[in-house]
Short mmCIF file of C-alpha atoms in Angstrom, two decimals:
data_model
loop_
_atom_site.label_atom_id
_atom_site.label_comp_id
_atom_site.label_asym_id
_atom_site.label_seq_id
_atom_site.Cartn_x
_atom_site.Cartn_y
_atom_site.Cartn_z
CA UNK A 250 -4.43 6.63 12.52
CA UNK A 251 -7.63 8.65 13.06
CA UNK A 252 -9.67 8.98 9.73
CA UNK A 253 -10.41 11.94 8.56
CA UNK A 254 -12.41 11.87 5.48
CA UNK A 255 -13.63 8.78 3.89
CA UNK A 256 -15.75 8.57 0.83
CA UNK A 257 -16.65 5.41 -1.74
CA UNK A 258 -16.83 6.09 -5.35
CA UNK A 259 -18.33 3.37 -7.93
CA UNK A 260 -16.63 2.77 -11.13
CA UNK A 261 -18.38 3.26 -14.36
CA UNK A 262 -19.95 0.10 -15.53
CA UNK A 263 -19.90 -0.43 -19.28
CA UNK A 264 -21.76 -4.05 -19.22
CA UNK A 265 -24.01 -5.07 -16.21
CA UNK A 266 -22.06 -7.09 -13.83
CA UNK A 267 -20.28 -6.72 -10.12
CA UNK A 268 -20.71 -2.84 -9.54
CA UNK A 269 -16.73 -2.10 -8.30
CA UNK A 270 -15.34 0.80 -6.36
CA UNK A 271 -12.67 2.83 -5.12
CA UNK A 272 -12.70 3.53 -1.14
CA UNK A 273 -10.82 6.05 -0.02
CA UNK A 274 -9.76 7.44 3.42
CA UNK A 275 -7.54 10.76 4.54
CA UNK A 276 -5.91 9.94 7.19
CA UNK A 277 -4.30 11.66 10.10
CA UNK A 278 -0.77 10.42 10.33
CA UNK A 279 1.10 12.49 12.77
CA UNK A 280 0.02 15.29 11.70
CA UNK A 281 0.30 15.28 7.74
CA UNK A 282 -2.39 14.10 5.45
CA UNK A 283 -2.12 10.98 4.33
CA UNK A 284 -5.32 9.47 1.35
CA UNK A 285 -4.74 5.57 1.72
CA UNK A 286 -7.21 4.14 -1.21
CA UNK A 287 -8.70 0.47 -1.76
CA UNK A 288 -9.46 -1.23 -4.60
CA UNK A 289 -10.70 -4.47 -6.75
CA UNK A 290 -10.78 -3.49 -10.54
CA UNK A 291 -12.62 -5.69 -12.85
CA UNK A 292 -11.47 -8.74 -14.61
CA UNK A 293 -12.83 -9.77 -17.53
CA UNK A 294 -10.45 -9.74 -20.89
CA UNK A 295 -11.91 -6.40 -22.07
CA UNK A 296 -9.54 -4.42 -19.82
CA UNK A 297 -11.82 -0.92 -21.06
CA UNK A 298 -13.68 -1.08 -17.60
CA UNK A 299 -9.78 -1.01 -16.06
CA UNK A 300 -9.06 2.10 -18.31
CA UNK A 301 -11.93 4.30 -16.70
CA UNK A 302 -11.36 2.74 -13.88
CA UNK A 303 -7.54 4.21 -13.56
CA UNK A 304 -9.01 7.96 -14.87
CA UNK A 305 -11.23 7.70 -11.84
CA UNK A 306 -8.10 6.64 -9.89
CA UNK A 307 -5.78 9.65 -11.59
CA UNK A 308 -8.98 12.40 -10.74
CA UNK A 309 -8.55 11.07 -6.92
CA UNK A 310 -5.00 11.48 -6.77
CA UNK A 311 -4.48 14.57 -8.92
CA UNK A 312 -6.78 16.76 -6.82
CA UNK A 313 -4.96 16.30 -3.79
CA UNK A 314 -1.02 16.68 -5.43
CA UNK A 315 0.13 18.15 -2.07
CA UNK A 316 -1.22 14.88 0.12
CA UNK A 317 0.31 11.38 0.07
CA UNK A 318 -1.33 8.73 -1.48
CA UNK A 319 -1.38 4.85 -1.38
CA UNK A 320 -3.32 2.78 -3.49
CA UNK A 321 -3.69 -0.76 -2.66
CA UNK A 322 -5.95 -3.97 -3.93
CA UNK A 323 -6.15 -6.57 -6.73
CA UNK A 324 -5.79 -5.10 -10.15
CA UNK A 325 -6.72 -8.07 -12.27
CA UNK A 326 -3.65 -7.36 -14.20
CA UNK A 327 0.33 -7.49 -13.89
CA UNK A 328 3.80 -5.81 -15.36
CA UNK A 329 3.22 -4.75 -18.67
CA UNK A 330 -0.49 -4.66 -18.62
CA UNK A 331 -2.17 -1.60 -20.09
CA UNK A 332 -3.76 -0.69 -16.91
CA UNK A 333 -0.02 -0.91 -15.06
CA UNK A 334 1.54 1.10 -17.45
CA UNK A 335 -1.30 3.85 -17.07
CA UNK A 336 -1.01 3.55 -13.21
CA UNK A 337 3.13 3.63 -13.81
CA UNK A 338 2.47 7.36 -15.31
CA UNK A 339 1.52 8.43 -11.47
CA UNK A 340 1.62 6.54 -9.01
CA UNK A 341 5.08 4.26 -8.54
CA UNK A 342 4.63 0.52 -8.31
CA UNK A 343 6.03 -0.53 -4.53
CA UNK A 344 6.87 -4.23 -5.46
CA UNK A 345 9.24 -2.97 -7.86
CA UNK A 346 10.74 -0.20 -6.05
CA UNK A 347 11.47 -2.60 -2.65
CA UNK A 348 9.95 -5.71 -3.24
CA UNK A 349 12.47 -9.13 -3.78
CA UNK A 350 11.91 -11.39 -5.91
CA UNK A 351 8.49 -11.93 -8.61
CA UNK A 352 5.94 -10.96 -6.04
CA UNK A 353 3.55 -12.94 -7.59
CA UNK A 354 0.24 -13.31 -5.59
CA UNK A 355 -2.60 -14.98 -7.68
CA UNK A 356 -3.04 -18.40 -9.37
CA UNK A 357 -6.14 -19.09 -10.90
CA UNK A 358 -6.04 -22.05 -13.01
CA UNK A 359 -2.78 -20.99 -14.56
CA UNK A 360 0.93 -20.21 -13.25
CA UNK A 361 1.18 -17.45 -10.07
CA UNK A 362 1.01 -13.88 -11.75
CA UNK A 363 1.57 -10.72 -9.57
CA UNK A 364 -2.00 -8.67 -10.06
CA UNK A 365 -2.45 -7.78 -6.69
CA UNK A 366 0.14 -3.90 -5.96
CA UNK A 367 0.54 -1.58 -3.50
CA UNK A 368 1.13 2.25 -5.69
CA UNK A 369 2.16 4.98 -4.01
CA UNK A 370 2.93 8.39 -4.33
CA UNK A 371 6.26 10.37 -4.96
CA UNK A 372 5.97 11.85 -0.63
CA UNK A 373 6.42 7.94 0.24
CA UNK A 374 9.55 6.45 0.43
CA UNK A 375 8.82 2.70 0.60
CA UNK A 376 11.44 0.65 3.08
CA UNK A 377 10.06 -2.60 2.38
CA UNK A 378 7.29 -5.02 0.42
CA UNK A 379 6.44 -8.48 1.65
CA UNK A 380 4.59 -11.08 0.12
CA UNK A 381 3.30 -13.25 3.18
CA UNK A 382 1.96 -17.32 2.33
CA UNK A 383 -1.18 -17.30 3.67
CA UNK A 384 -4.66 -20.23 2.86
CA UNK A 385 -7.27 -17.04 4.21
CA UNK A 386 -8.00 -16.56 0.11
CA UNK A 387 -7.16 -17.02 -2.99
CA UNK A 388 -5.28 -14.27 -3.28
CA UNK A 389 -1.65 -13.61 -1.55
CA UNK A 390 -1.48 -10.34 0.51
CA UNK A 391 1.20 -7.57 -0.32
CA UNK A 392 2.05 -5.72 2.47
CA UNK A 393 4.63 -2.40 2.80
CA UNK A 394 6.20 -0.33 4.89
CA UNK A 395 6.79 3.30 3.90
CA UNK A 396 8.26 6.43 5.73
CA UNK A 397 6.94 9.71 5.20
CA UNK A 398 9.68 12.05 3.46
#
């Protein structure tokens, strides 16, 4: 789909360390505006980086309350998480709304956890979520399909 827009905004940094981002495109998708966003949130076990980083998330998705949105990327977090539930407030998780089975897509050193989500907005209606086996990283990719309502 032709791109429209496109625009990279850096998180706030609150101890110096990986500068992290949200990218963000509008897209042209058959006519209707669609803003498909990208994103790898920090993870160290102070999740107050994640907070800002979900206000900066919220500010690009309120603004545009008429356009679709989909927010993908590794979260550093699952279920439960404070970051999830502040995501859960506006954006719907896609796993749990279509996806079968845990969804899991991570394993450090520990058991498989599921910190990797496709969110999307209340225009999408998602048909499908996928969790594909894959050795190109460490990290299992979640993939969707959605139609436009």
């Amino acid at each position: 789909f032709p791109i429209l827009e496109r625009t990279n905004v850096h998180y706030q940094m609150l101890k110096p360390h990986e500068q992290r981002g949200l990218l963000q495109c509008v897209l042209d998708v058959h006519s209707r505006k669609l803003m498909f966003m990208s994103t790898h949130l920090d993870y160290h076990n102070d999740d107050a980086e994640r907070a800002l980083d979900v206000k900066t998330i919220k500010a690009a998705v309120d603004p545009n309350t008429n356009m679709t949105a989909i927010v993908g990327g590794d979260f550093n977090e699952g279920p439960g998480s404070r970051t999830y539930n502040r995501l859960s407030e506006f954006l719907t998780d896609t796993w749990k709304a279509v996806g079968k089975g845990a969804g899991n897509t991570f394993s450090s050193s520990g058991p498989l956890s599921r910190i990797d989500f496709i969110w999307h907005s209340k225009a999408l209606r998602p048909l499908n979520a996928a969790v594909p086996k894959t050795n190109a990283s460490d990290h299992l990719p979640v993939v969707a399909e959605f139609a436009l309502e």
